[in-house]
C-alpha cells in the first residue's frame, strides 16, 4: 500500500518520464466511502510490434462524500511486475465530490534503451492508482483494472498450388507465422503454434476451418488438402495470453 499525504496537488497536463522498476501486487484496499466509480481504457487489448509505439489512455473517476483530494501514483504494472508511469495526466472536478483524471502511457518496444518492452512482460497488465479523500478516506486500486498487452503476430500471404488444380486433386497450402520479439526488436519465427487452415467457396463470404496445422521450428506451415471446388484458402491463428491473433491474405484457386 502506498504512503498517503493530505497535501495533494491537482494534476494538470504535464510530461512525466516513464520509469520501470519492480512492483508487488496487492488486492484493492479501501477506507471509508471513497470509491472509483469508473476506470475506462481506450482499448482493452494492445498488440505491440517492434517499431510503432502505442498509447494507453485511462480515464479514472473517484468519489467521496467529503470530496477527492487527489488521484495519486497512477501507473501500469506488467505481468512481470515492471512499472510504467503516466507520461501525462489531466484532472478535472466534475462535482464537489468527484475527480476525473485521464492518464496517458506509452508502450514501445523500440526505444533501444532500458524502457523497452521485454518478452517477459507480455500478458495481463493492471492499472493502479490511489484516490485520497479530503477526510483522509482512500481507495487503493491494485488488481481490478486490467488490460492485455501482447506480442504482435503476423502471417505471410497464403500460397496454394498447383493453380489451377484438377477437381478432386491434391492441393498444397503453405504459409509462415512470425511474432514480435521485444528483446531484439525483430520479427522471429513462431514455432509450435496451432494455426487453422480455412476455406471459402467461390461466391460465398464465410470461411470454414478445414484442419489445424502446427508451425515447424522455422514458423513454417505446410499441408495438403483435396480441392473439390474453387475458392479461397487462408491461414488464421487465434490469440493466446501473450501473442495476438493473425489472419493471412488468402489465395484463390480454381478447381477444374
Short mmCIF file of C-alpha atoms in Angstrom, two decimals:
data_model
loop_
_atom_site.label_atom_id
_atom_site.label_comp_id
_atom_site.label_asym_id
_atom_site.label_seq_id
_atom_site.Cartn_x
_atom_site.Cartn_y
_atom_site.Cartn_z
CA UNK A 1 0.00 0.00 0.00
CA UNK A 2 1.32 3.46 -0.85
CA UNK A 3 2.09 6.17 1.67
CA UNK A 4 -0.70 8.77 1.76
CA UNK A 5 -0.49 12.51 2.22
CA UNK A 6 -3.11 15.20 2.71
CA UNK A 7 -1.11 17.66 0.60
CA UNK A 8 -2.09 16.51 -2.86
CA UNK A 9 -1.90 18.89 -5.80
CA UNK A 10 -4.50 18.57 -8.53
CA UNK A 11 -2.70 17.23 -11.59
CA UNK A 12 -2.76 19.21 -14.82
CA UNK A 13 -1.48 18.04 -18.18
CA UNK A 14 2.23 17.54 -17.74
CA UNK A 15 5.04 15.40 -19.13
CA UNK A 16 6.21 12.65 -16.83
CA UNK A 17 9.13 10.39 -17.61
CA UNK A 18 8.28 6.66 -17.88
CA UNK A 19 10.01 4.54 -15.25
CA UNK A 20 10.27 0.79 -14.97
CA UNK A 21 11.01 -0.76 -11.57
CA UNK A 22 9.95 -3.93 -9.73
CA UNK A 23 6.48 -3.84 -8.14
CA UNK A 24 4.49 -6.13 -5.88
CA UNK A 25 0.81 -6.92 -6.48
CA UNK A 26 -1.75 -6.40 -3.73
CA UNK A 27 -5.52 -6.63 -3.65
CA UNK A 28 -7.61 -3.46 -3.74
CA UNK A 29 -7.96 -1.86 -0.31
CA UNK A 30 -10.15 0.96 0.96
CA UNK A 31 -11.16 3.07 3.94
CA UNK A 32 -14.47 4.88 4.32
CA UNK A 33 -16.71 5.80 1.40
CA UNK A 34 -14.06 6.56 -1.21
CA UNK A 35 -14.61 4.62 -4.44
CA UNK A 36 -13.52 4.58 -8.06
CA UNK A 37 -16.82 4.92 -9.88
CA UNK A 38 -15.26 4.13 -13.27
CA UNK A 39 -11.95 3.15 -14.85
CA UNK A 40 -12.08 3.15 -18.65
CA UNK A 41 -9.33 2.28 -21.15
CA UNK A 42 -9.18 3.45 -24.76
CA UNK A 43 -8.99 -0.27 -25.56
CA UNK A 44 -8.54 -3.46 -23.56
CA UNK A 45 -6.03 -5.33 -25.74
CA UNK A 46 -2.83 -3.85 -27.18
CA UNK A 47 -0.92 -5.81 -29.83
CA UNK A 48 2.57 -4.32 -29.95
CA UNK A 49 5.03 -4.80 -32.80
CA UNK A 50 8.70 -3.83 -32.87
CA UNK A 51 8.63 -0.20 -34.00
CA UNK A 52 5.35 1.71 -33.63
CA UNK A 53 4.56 2.94 -30.11
CA UNK A 54 1.01 2.76 -28.78
CA UNK A 55 -0.74 4.98 -26.25
CA UNK A 56 -2.77 3.58 -23.38
CA UNK A 57 -5.31 6.13 -22.18
CA UNK A 58 -7.02 5.55 -18.82
CA UNK A 59 -9.92 7.69 -17.58
CA UNK A 60 -10.41 7.16 -13.83
CA UNK A 61 -13.16 8.80 -11.79
CA UNK A 62 -13.17 8.71 -7.97
CA UNK A 63 -15.82 9.84 -5.49
CA UNK A 64 -16.08 10.57 -1.78
CA UNK A 65 -18.68 12.44 0.24
CA UNK A 66 -16.06 14.89 1.51
CA UNK A 67 -14.55 15.38 -1.94
CA UNK A 68 -11.44 13.91 -3.56
CA UNK A 69 -8.12 15.49 -2.69
CA UNK A 70 -6.24 13.74 -5.48
CA UNK A 71 -5.63 10.59 -7.52
CA UNK A 72 -2.06 9.50 -6.83
CA UNK A 73 0.56 7.12 -8.18
CA UNK A 74 -1.07 6.21 -11.48
CA UNK A 75 0.92 3.54 -13.29
CA UNK A 76 0.73 0.41 -15.41
CA UNK A 77 2.22 -2.76 -13.96
CA UNK A 78 3.24 -5.55 -16.34
CA UNK A 79 2.85 -9.29 -15.92
CA UNK A 80 6.49 -9.48 -14.79
CA UNK A 81 5.99 -6.62 -12.29
CA UNK A 82 7.65 -3.80 -14.20
CA UNK A 83 6.17 -0.33 -13.88
CA UNK A 84 5.44 2.37 -16.46
CA UNK A 85 4.38 5.70 -15.01
CA UNK A 86 2.00 8.02 -16.83
CA UNK A 87 3.66 10.43 -19.26
CA UNK A 88 0.79 12.90 -18.79
CA UNK A 89 -2.30 13.45 -16.68
CA UNK A 90 -5.27 15.78 -16.97
CA UNK A 91 -7.56 16.08 -13.92
CA UNK A 92 -10.87 17.87 -13.50
CA UNK A 93 -13.57 18.11 -10.82
CA UNK A 94 -16.97 17.28 -12.36
CA UNK A 95 -18.60 17.93 -8.97
CA UNK A 96 -17.70 18.80 -5.38
CA UNK A 97 -17.42 15.09 -4.53
CA UNK A 98 -15.69 13.68 -7.63
CA UNK A 99 -12.41 13.92 -9.51
CA UNK A 100 -11.77 12.60 -13.02
CA UNK A 101 -8.25 12.09 -14.33
CA UNK A 102 -7.15 10.97 -17.79
CA UNK A 103 -3.71 9.34 -17.70
CA UNK A 104 -1.66 8.52 -20.80
CA UNK A 105 1.05 5.88 -21.01
CA UNK A 106 3.37 4.87 -23.86
CA UNK A 107 4.04 1.23 -24.75
CA UNK A 108 7.07 0.94 -27.00
CA UNK A 109 9.36 -1.94 -27.94
CA UNK A 110 11.83 0.13 -29.95
CA UNK A 111 13.28 2.81 -27.72
CA UNK A 112 16.56 0.86 -27.72
CA UNK A 113 17.06 1.65 -24.06
CA UNK A 114 16.09 0.46 -20.59
CA UNK A 115 12.45 1.42 -21.12
CA UNK A 116 11.88 -1.08 -23.96
CA UNK A 117 9.18 -3.69 -23.59
CA UNK A 118 10.55 -7.18 -22.94
CA UNK A 119 9.07 -10.54 -23.98
CA UNK A 120 8.58 -11.47 -20.33
CA UNK A 121 6.21 -8.50 -19.96
CA UNK A 122 3.60 -9.87 -22.38
CA UNK A 123 0.27 -10.83 -20.82
CA UNK A 124 -2.06 -9.22 -18.30
CA UNK A 125 -1.22 -5.71 -17.14
CA UNK A 126 -3.02 -3.74 -14.44
CA UNK A 127 -3.65 -0.07 -13.86
CA UNK A 128 -3.00 1.03 -10.27
CA UNK A 129 -3.74 4.33 -8.55
CA UNK A 130 -4.93 5.65 -5.22
CA UNK A 131 -7.79 8.07 -4.64
CA UNK A 132 -7.36 10.09 -1.44
CA UNK A 133 -10.33 11.97 0.03
CA UNK A 134 -10.32 15.26 1.91
CA UNK A 135 -11.37 13.41 5.12
CA UNK A 136 -8.39 11.00 4.69
CA UNK A 137 -10.54 8.12 3.40
CA UNK A 138 -8.96 6.36 0.43
CA UNK A 139 -9.32 3.69 -2.23
CA UNK A 140 -6.18 1.86 -3.35
CA UNK A 141 -6.81 0.38 -6.81
CA UNK A 142 -4.39 -2.51 -7.36
CA UNK A 143 -5.80 -5.51 -9.20
CA UNK A 144 -9.29 -4.86 -10.59
CA UNK A 145 -8.46 -2.73 -13.68
CA UNK A 146 -6.68 -4.86 -16.28
CA UNK A 147 -5.61 -4.82 -19.92
CA UNK A 148 -3.87 -7.31 -22.20
CA UNK A 149 -0.51 -6.39 -23.77
CA UNK A 150 0.55 -8.90 -26.41
CA UNK A 151 3.34 -9.52 -28.90
CA UNK A 152 2.08 -8.83 -32.42
CA UNK A 153 1.87 -11.91 -34.68
CA UNK A 154 1.97 -11.86 -38.49
CA UNK A 155 1.02 -14.49 -41.07
CA UNK A 156 2.59 -14.39 -44.52
CA UNK A 157 0.28 -14.44 -47.54
CA UNK A 158 -1.18 -17.91 -48.09
CA UNK A 159 0.22 -19.85 -51.05
CA UNK A 160 -1.80 -22.72 -52.58
CA UNK A 161 -0.91 -24.77 -55.63
CA UNK A 162 -0.96 -26.02 -58.25
CA UNK A 163 -3.15 -23.34 -59.86
CA UNK A 164 -5.49 -24.28 -61.40
CA UNK A 165 -5.96 -27.67 -59.77
CA UNK A 166 -7.90 -30.64 -61.07
CA UNK A 167 -11.23 -31.04 -59.28
CA UNK A 168 -10.69 -33.69 -56.63
CA UNK A 169 -6.92 -33.27 -56.93
CA UNK A 170 -4.40 -32.61 -54.20
CA UNK A 171 -3.55 -29.03 -53.30
CA UNK A 172 -0.51 -27.97 -51.26
CA UNK A 173 -1.01 -24.97 -49.00
CA UNK A 174 1.89 -23.15 -47.31
CA UNK A 175 2.41 -20.18 -45.02
CA UNK A 176 4.62 -18.77 -42.28
CA UNK A 177 3.97 -17.29 -38.84
CA UNK A 178 6.17 -14.76 -37.08
CA UNK A 179 5.76 -12.63 -33.99
CA UNK A 180 7.40 -9.59 -32.47
CA UNK A 181 10.47 -10.26 -30.35
CA UNK A 182 10.62 -7.30 -27.98
CA UNK A 183 14.08 -8.31 -26.78
CA UNK A 184 15.65 -7.89 -30.23
CA UNK A 185 13.16 -5.57 -31.98
CA UNK A 186 12.68 -8.04 -34.82
CA UNK A 187 10.01 -10.45 -36.03
CA UNK A 188 11.01 -14.05 -35.40
CA UNK A 189 9.52 -17.44 -36.39
CA UNK A 190 6.75 -18.60 -34.07
CA UNK A 191 7.30 -22.33 -33.68
CA UNK A 192 4.83 -24.85 -32.26
CA UNK A 193 1.73 -22.68 -32.79
CA UNK A 194 -1.54 -24.28 -33.91
CA UNK A 195 -2.94 -22.44 -36.95
CA UNK A 196 -6.26 -23.08 -38.70
CA UNK A 197 -6.41 -23.61 -42.45
CA UNK A 198 -9.67 -22.12 -43.67
CA UNK A 199 -11.58 -22.27 -46.96
CA UNK A 200 -14.21 -20.03 -48.54
CA UNK A 201 -16.13 -21.41 -51.51
CA UNK A 202 -16.28 -19.07 -54.53
CA UNK A 203 -19.41 -16.92 -54.45
CA UNK A 204 -19.71 -17.06 -50.65
CA UNK A 205 -18.39 -14.82 -47.86
CA UNK A 206 -17.86 -17.24 -44.97
CA UNK A 207 -14.67 -19.14 -44.16
CA UNK A 208 -14.76 -22.58 -42.53
CA UNK A 209 -11.86 -24.34 -40.83
CA UNK A 210 -10.69 -27.38 -42.78
CA UNK A 211 -7.87 -28.52 -40.49
CA UNK A 212 -5.37 -27.30 -37.91
CA UNK A 213 -1.63 -27.36 -38.60
CA UNK A 214 1.27 -26.72 -36.21
CA UNK A 215 4.13 -24.46 -37.27
CA UNK A 216 7.55 -26.09 -37.52
CA UNK A 217 10.77 -24.86 -35.89
CA UNK A 218 11.04 -22.12 -38.52
CA UNK A 219 7.44 -20.97 -38.12
CA UNK A 220 6.51 -22.58 -41.46
CA UNK A 221 3.14 -24.10 -42.33
CA UNK A 222 2.60 -26.79 -44.95
CA UNK A 223 -0.22 -29.22 -45.61
CA UNK A 224 -2.15 -30.91 -48.44
CA UNK A 225 -5.90 -30.91 -48.98
CA UNK A 226 -8.37 -32.17 -51.55
CA UNK A 227 -9.64 -29.46 -53.91
CA UNK A 228 -13.28 -30.34 -54.55
CA UNK A 229 -14.37 -26.87 -55.64
CA UNK A 230 -12.99 -23.44 -56.47
CA UNK A 231 -12.45 -20.98 -53.65
CA UNK A 232 -10.02 -19.13 -51.40
CA UNK A 233 -7.66 -20.66 -48.85
CA UNK A 234 -6.17 -18.80 -45.90
CA UNK A 235 -4.38 -19.34 -42.57
CA UNK A 236 -5.80 -17.98 -39.30
CA UNK A 237 -4.11 -18.01 -35.87
CA UNK A 238 -6.13 -17.28 -32.74
CA UNK A 239 -4.73 -15.12 -29.96
CA UNK A 240 -3.04 -16.53 -26.87
CA UNK A 241 -2.47 -14.90 -23.50
CA UNK A 242 0.80 -13.35 -24.71
CA UNK A 243 0.53 -13.20 -28.52
CA UNK A 244 -2.01 -11.61 -30.84
CA UNK A 245 -4.07 -13.45 -33.38
CA UNK A 246 -3.31 -13.11 -37.09
CA UNK A 247 -5.08 -13.70 -40.40
CA UNK A 248 -3.24 -14.22 -43.67
CA UNK A 249 -4.27 -12.88 -47.04
CA UNK A 250 -5.98 -15.69 -48.92
CA UNK A 251 -5.08 -17.42 -52.17
CA UNK A 252 -7.90 -18.14 -54.62
CA UNK A 253 -7.58 -21.39 -56.53
CA UNK A 254 -9.77 -22.58 -59.41
CA UNK A 255 -10.70 -26.27 -59.41
CA UNK A 256 -11.39 -27.54 -62.97
#
